[in-house]
PDB file of C-alpha atoms in Angstrom:
ATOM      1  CA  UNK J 263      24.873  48.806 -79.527  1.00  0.00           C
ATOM      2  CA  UNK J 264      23.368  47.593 -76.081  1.00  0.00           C
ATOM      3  CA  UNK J 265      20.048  47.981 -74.709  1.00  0.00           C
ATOM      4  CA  UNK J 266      19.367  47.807 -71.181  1.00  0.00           C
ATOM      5  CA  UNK J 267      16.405  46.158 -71.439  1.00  0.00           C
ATOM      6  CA  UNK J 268      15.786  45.243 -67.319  1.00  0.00           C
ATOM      7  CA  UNK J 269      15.204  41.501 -66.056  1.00  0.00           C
ATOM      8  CA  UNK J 270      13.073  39.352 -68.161  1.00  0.00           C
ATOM      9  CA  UNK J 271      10.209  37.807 -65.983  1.00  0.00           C
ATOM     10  CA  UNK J 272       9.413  34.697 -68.261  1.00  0.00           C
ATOM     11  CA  UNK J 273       9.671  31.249 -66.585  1.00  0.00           C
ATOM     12  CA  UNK J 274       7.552  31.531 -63.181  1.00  0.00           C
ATOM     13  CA  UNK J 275       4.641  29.938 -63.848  1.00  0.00           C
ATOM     14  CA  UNK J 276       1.492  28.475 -61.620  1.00  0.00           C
ATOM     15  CA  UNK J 277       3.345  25.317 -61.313  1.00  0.00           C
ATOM     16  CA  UNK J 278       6.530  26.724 -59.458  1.00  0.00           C
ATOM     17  CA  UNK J 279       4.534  29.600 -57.418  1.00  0.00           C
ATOM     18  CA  UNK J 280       2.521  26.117 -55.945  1.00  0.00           C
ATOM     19  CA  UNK J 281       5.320  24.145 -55.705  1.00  0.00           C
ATOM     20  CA  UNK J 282       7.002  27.120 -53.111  1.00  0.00           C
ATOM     21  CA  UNK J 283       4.241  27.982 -51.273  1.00  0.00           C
ATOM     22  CA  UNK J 284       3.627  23.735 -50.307  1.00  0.00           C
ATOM     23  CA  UNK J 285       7.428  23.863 -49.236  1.00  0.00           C
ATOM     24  CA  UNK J 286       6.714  26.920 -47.356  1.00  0.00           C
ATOM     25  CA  UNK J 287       3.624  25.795 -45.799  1.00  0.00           C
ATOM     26  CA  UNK J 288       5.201  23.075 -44.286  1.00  0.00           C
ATOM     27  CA  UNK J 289       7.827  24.671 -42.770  1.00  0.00           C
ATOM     28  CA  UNK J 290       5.637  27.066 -41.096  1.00  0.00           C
ATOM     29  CA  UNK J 291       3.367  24.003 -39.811  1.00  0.00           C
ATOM     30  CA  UNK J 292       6.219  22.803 -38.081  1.00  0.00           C
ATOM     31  CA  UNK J 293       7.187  25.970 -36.047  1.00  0.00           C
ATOM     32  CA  UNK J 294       9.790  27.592 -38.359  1.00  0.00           C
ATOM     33  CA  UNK J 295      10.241  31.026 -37.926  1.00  0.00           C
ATOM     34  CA  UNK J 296      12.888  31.622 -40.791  1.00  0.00           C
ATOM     35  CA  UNK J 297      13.303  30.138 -43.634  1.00  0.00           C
ATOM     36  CA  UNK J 298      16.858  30.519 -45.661  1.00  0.00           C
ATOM     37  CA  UNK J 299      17.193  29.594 -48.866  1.00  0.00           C
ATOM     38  CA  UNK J 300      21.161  28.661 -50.131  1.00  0.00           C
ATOM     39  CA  UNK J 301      22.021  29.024 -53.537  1.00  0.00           C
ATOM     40  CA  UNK J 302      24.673  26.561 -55.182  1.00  0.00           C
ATOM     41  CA  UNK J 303      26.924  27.122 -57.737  1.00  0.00           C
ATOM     42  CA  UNK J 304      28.650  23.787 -58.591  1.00  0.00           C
ATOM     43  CA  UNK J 305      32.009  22.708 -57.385  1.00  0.00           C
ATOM     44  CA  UNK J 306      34.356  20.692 -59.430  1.00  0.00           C
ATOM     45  CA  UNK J 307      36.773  18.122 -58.245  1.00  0.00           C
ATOM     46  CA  UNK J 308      39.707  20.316 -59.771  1.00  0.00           C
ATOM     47  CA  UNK J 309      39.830  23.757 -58.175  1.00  0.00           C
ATOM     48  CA  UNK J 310      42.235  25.166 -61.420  1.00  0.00           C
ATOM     49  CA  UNK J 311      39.080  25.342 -63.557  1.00  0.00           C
ATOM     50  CA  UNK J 312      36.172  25.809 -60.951  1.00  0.00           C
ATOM     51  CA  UNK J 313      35.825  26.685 -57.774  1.00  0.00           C
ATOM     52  CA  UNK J 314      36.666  23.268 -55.708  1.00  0.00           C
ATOM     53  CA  UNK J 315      34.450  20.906 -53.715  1.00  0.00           C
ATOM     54  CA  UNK J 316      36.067  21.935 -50.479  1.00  0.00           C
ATOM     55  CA  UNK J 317      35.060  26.012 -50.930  1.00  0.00           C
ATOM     56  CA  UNK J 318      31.688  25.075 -51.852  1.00  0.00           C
ATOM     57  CA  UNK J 319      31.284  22.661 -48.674  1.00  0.00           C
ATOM     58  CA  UNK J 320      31.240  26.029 -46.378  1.00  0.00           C
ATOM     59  CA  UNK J 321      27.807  27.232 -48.354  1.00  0.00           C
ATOM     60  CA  UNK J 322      26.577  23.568 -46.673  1.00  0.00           C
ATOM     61  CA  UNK J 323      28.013  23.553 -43.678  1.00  0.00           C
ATOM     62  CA  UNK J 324      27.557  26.821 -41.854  1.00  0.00           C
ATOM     63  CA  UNK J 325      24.060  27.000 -42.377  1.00  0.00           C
ATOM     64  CA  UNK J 326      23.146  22.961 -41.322  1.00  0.00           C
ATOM     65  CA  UNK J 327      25.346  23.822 -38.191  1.00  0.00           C
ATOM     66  CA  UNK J 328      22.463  26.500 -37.553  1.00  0.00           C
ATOM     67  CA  UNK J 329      19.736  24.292 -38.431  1.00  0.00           C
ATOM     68  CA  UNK J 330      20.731  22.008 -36.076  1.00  0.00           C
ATOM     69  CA  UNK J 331      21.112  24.575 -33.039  1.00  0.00           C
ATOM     70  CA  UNK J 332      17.680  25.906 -34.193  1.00  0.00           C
ATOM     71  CA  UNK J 333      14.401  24.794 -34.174  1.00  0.00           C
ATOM     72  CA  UNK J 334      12.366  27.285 -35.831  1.00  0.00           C
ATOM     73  CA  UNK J 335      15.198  27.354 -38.703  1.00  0.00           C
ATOM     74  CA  UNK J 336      14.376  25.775 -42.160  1.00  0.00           C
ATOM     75  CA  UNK J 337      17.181  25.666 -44.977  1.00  0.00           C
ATOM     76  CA  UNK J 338      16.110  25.144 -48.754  1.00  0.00           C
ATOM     77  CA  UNK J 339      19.048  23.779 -50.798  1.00  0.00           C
ATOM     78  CA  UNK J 340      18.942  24.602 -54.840  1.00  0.00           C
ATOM     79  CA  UNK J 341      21.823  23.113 -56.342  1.00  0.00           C
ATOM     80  CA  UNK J 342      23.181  23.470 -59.225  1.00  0.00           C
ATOM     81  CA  UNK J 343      24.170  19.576 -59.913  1.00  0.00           C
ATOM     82  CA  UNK J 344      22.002  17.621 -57.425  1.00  0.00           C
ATOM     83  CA  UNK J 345      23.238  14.506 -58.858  1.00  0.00           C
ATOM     84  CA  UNK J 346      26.900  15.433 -57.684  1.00  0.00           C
ATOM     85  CA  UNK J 347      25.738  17.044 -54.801  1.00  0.00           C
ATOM     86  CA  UNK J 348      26.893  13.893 -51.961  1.00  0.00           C
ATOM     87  CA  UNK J 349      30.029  13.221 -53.737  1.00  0.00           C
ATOM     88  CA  UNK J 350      30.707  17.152 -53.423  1.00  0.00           C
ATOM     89  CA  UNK J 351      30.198  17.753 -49.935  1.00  0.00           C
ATOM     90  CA  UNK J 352      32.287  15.174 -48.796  1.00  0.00           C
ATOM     91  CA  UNK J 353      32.362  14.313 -45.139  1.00  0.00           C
ATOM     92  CA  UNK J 354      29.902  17.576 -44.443  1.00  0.00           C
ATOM     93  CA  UNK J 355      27.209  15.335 -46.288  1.00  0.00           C
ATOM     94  CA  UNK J 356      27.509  13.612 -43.292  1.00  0.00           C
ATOM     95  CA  UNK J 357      25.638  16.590 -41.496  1.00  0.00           C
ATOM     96  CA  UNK J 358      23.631  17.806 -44.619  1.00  0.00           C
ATOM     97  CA  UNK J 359      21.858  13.858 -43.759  1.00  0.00           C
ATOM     98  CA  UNK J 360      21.771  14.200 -39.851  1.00  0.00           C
ATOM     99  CA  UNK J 361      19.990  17.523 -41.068  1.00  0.00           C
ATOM    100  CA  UNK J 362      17.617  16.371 -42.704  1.00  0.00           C
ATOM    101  CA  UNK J 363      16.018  13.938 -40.474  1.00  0.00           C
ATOM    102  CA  UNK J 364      14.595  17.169 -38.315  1.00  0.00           C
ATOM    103  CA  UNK J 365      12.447  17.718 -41.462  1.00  0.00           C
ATOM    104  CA  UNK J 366      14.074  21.357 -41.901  1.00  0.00           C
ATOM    105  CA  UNK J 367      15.935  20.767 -44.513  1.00  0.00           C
ATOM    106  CA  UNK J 368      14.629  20.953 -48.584  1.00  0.00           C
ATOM    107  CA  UNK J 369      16.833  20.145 -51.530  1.00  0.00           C
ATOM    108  CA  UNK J 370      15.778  21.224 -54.932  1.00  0.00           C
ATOM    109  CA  UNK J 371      15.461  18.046 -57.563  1.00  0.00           C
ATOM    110  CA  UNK J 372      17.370  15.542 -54.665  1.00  0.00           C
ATOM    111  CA  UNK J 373      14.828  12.969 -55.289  1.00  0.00           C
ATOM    112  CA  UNK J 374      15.065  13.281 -59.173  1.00  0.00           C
ATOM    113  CA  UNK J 375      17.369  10.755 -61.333  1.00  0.00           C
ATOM    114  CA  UNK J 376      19.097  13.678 -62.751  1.00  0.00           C
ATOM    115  CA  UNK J 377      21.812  12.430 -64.887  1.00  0.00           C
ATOM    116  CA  UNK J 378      23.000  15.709 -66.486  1.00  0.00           C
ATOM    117  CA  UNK J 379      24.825  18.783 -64.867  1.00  0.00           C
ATOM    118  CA  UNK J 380      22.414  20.615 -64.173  1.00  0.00           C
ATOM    119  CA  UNK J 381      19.164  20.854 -62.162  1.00  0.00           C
ATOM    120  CA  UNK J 382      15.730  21.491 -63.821  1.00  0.00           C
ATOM    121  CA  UNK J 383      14.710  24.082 -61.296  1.00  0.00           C
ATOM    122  CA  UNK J 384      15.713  27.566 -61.584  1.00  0.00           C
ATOM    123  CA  UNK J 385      17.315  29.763 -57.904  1.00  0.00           C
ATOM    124  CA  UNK J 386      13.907  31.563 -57.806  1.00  0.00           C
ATOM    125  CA  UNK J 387      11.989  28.644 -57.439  1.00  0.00           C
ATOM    126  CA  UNK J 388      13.700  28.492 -53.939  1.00  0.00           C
ATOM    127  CA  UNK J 389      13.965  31.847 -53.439  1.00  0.00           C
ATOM    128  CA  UNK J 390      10.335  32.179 -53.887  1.00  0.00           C
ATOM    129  CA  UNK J 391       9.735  29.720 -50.459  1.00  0.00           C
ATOM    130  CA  UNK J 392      12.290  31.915 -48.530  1.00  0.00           C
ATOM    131  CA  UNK J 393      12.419  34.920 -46.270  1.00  0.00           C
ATOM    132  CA  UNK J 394      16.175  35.151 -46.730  1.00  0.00           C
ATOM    133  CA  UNK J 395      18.151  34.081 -49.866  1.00  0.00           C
ATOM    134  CA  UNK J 396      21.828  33.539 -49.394  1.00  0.00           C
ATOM    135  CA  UNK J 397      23.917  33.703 -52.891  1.00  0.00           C
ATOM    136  CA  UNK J 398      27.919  32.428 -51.743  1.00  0.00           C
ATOM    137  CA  UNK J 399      29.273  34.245 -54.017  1.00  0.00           C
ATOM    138  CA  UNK J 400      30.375  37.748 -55.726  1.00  0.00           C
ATOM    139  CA  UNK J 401      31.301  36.487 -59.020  1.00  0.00           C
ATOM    140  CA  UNK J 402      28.604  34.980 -60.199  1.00  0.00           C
ATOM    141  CA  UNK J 403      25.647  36.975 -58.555  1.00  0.00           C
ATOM    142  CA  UNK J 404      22.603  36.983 -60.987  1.00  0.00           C
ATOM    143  CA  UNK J 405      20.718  34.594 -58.674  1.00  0.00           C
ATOM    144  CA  UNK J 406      21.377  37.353 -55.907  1.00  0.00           C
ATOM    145  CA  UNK J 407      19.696  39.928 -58.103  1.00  0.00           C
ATOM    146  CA  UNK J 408      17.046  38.186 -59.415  1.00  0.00           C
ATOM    147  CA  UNK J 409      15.780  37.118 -55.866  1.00  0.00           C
ATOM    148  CA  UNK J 410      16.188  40.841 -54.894  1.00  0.00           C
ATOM    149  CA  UNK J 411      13.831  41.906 -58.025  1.00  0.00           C
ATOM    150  CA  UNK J 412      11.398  39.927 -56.631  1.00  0.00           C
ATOM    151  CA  UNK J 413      11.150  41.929 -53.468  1.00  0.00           C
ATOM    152  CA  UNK J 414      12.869  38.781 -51.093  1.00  0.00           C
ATOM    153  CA  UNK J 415      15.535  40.057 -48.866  1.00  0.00           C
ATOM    154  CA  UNK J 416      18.818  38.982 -50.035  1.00  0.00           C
ATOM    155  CA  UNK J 417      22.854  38.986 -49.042  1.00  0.00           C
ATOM    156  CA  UNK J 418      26.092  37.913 -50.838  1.00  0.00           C
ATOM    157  CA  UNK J 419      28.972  36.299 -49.634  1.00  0.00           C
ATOM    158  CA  UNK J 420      32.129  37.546 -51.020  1.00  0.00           C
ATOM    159  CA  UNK J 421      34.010  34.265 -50.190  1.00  0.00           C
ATOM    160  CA  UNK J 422      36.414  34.864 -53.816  1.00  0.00           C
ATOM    161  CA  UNK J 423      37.148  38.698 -52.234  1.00  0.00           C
ATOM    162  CA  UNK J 424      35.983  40.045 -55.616  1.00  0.00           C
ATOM    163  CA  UNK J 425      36.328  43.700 -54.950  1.00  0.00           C
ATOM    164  CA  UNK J 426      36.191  45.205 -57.895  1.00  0.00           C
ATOM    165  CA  UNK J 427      32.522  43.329 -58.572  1.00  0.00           C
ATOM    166  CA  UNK J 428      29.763  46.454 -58.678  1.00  0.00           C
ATOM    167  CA  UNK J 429      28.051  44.079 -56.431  1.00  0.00           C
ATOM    168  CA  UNK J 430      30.718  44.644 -53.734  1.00  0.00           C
ATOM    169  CA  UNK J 431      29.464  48.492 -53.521  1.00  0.00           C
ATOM    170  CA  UNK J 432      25.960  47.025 -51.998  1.00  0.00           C
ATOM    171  CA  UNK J 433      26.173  47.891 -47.825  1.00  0.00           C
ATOM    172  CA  UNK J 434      28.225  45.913 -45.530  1.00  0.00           C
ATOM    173  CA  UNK J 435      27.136  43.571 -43.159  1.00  0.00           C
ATOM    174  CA  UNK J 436      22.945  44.385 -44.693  1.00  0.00           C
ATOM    175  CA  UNK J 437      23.663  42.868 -47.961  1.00  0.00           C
ATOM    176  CA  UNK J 438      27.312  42.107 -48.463  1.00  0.00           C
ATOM    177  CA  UNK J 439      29.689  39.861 -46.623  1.00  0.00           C
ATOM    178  CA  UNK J 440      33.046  38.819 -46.172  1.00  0.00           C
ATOM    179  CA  UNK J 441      32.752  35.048 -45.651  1.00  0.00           C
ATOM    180  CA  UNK J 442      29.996  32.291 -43.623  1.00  0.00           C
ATOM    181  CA  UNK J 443      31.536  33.334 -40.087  1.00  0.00           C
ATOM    182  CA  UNK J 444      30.649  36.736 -40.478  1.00  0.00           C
ATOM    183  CA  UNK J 445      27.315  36.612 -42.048  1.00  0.00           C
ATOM    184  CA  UNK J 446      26.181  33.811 -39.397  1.00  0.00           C
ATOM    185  CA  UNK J 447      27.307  36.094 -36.460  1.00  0.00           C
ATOM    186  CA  UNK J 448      25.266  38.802 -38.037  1.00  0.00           C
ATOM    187  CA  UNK J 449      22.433  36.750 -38.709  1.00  0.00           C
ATOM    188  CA  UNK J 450      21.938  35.577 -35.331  1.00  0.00           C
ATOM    189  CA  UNK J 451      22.282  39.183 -33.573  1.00  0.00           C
ATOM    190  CA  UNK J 452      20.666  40.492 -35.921  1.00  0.00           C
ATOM    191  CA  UNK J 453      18.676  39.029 -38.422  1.00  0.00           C
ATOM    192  CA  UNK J 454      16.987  36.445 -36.201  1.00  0.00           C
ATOM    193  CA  UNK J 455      16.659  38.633 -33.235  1.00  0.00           C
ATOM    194  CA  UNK J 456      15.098  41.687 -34.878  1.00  0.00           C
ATOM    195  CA  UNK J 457      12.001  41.806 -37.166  1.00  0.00           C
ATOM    196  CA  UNK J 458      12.620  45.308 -38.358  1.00  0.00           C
ATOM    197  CA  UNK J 459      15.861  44.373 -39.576  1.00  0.00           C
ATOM    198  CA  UNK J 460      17.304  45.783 -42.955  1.00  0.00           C
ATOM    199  CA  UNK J 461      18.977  42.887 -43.352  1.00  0.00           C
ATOM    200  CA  UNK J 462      19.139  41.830 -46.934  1.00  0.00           C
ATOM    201  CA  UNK J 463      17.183  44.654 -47.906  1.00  0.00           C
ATOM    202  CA  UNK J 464      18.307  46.288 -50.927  1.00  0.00           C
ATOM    203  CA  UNK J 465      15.766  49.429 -51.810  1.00  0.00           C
ATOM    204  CA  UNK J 466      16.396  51.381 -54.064  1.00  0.00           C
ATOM    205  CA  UNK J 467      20.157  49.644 -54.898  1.00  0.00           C
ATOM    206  CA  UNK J 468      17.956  47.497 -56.987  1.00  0.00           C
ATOM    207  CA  UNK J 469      17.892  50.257 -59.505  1.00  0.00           C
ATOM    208  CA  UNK J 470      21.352  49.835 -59.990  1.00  0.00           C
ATOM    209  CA  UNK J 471      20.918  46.784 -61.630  1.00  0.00           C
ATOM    210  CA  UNK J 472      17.894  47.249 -63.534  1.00  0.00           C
ATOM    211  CA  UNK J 473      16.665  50.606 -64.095  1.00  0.00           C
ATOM    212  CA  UNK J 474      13.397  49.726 -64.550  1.00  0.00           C
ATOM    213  CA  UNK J 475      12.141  47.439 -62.204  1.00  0.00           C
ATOM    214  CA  UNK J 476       8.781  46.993 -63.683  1.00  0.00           C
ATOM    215  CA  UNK J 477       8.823  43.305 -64.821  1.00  0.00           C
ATOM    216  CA  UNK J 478       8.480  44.169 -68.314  1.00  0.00           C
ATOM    217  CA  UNK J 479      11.919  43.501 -69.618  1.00  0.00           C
ATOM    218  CA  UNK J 480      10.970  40.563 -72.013  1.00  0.00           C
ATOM    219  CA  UNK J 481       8.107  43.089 -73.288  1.00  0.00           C
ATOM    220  CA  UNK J 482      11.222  45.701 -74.729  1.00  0.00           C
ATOM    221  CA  UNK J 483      13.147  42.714 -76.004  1.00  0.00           C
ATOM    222  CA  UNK J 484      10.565  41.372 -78.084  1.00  0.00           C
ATOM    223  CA  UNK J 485       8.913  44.741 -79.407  1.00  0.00           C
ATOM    224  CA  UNK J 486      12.846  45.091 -80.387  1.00  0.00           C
ATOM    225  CA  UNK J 487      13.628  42.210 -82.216  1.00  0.00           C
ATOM    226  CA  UNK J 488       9.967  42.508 -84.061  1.00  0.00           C
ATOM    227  CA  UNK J 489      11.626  46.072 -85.091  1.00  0.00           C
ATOM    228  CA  UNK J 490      14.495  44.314 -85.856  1.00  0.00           C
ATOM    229  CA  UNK J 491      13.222  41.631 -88.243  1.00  0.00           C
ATOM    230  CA  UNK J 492       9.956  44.117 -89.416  1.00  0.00           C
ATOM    231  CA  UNK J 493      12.500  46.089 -90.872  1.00  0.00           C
ATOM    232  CA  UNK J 494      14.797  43.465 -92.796  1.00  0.00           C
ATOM    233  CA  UNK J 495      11.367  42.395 -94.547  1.00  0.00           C
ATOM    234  CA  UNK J 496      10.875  45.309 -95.522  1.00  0.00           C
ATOM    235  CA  UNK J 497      14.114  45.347 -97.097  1.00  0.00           C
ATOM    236  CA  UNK J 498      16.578  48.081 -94.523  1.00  0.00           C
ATOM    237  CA  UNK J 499      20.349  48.079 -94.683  1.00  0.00           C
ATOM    238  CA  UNK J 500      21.952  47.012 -91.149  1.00  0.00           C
ATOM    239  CA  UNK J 501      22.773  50.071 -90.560  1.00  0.00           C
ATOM    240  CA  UNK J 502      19.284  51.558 -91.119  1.00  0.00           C
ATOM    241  CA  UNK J 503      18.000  49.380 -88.628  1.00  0.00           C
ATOM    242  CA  UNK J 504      20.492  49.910 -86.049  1.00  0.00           C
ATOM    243  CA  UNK J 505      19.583  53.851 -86.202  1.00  0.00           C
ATOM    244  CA  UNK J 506      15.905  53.065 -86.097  1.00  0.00           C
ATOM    245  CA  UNK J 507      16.314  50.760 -82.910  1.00  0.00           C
ATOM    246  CA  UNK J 508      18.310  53.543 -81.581  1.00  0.00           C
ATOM    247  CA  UNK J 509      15.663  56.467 -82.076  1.00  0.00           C
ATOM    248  CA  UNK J 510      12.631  54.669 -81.482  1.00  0.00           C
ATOM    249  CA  UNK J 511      13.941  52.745 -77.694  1.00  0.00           C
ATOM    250  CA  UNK J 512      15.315  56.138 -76.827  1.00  0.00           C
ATOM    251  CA  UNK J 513      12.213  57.721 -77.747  1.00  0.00           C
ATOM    252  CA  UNK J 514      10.279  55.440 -75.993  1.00  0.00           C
ATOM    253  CA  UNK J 515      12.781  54.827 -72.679  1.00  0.00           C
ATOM    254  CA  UNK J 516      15.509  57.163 -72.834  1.00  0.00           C
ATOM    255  CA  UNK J 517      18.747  57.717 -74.082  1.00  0.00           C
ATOM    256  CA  UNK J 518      20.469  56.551 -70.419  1.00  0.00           C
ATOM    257  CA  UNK J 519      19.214  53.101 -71.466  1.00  0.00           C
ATOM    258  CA  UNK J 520      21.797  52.696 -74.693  1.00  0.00           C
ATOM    259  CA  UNK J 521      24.774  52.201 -74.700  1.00  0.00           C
ATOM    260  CA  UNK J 522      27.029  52.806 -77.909  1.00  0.00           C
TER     261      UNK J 522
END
């Protein structure tokens, strides 16, 4: 069986709610009107196994370009390998440096000696500083939808043309995208220009993705695996458990919310 249990909110503590509202704050103090947040998924140097350095370079490169045009644009950068990050980008680190000497651009654990793959902070940490998240991609959008959870206006970029992704039935052009061109053109006659924008919104679409939507997720995953284990102490068959777990998280939050 499977439980739809809705997104677990576990791992945003004090710490991290600080760190995004300092990053934040100093943006603001320097005039920025919008701040974008840019989620990274890793590139690898051989495009047969992972998407390759050069696609991921665009989720860089579009968005500096704007930076630089911009002056009340900020950028926050959370990759998922910082340590690989320069060697990734290629010649567009050359702009992801110019960049960053206007002070508008962050970049999640860049000034950490991270020697493993991946980086210690999590995409809602940046999301958290943002007004806008950007997630570059379709297949691998769990970043997109946990930023949306948490009420911050959020888009997609369908750059792999994944069109048979659920997350490909969100609106065009408000939350989903073909590739950068078309969501910068968008963002800067729309987005940027006006304030009661939809843009990124995603209402009640949210429900599509988690039916509850009441931050309590990790609360029905524990109270089920305490069921779960309760009842092998007290000496239940597998499949006497199963049928308890059944009746009693139907009971308690439907039968829509198993599925068999």
């Amino acid at each position: 069986i499977n439980l739809i249990t809705g997104f677990p909110y576990n791992h945003i503590d004090e710490k991290n709610i600080n760190k995004s509202k300092k990053i934040r704050s100093n943006f603001l103090s320097m005039g920025v009107k919008k701040i974008i947040s840019v989620l990274d998924e890793n590139s690898s140097d051989d495009p047969r196994w992972h998407p390759g350095n050069k696609f991921q370079q665009e989720n860089y490169y579009y968005i500096l370009d704007e930076v630089l045009k911009n002056n009340e644009l900020a950028v926050i950068f959370k990759p998922k390998a910082p340590s690989t990050l320069a060697h990734r980008l290629g010649e567009v680190n050359d702009l992801l440096e110019e960049a960053k000497k206007t002070g508008r651009v962050y970049i999640y654990d860049a000034d950490k000696n991270i020697t493993g793959r991946k980086s210690s902070s999590l995409p809602i940490h940046a999301a958290l500083s943002s007004d806008l998240v950007v997630h570059g991609h379709l297949c691998a959008g769990t970043a997109a939808i946990e930023s949306a959870l948490y009420g911050i206006p959020t888009v997609l970029i369908n750059r792999e043309k994944s069109f048979n992704n659920k997350l490909n039935d969100l609106p065009k052009n408000q939350i989903v995208f073909g590739d950068w061109p078309e969501f910068i053109h968008s963002l800067n006659t729309n987005y940027l220009k006006n304030s009661d924008s939809k843009f990124g919104e995603w209402g009640d679409y949210i429900y599509e993705f988690d039916p509850f939507n009441d931050k309590k997720g990790h609360v029905r995953i524990g109270q089920t695996l305490k069921l779960i284990l309760n009842s092998f102490n007290q000496g239940y068959n597998r499949d006497d458990i199963l049928d308890k777990v059944i009746n009693e998280y139907s009971s308690k939050w439907g039968n829509d919310k198993i599925i068999i």
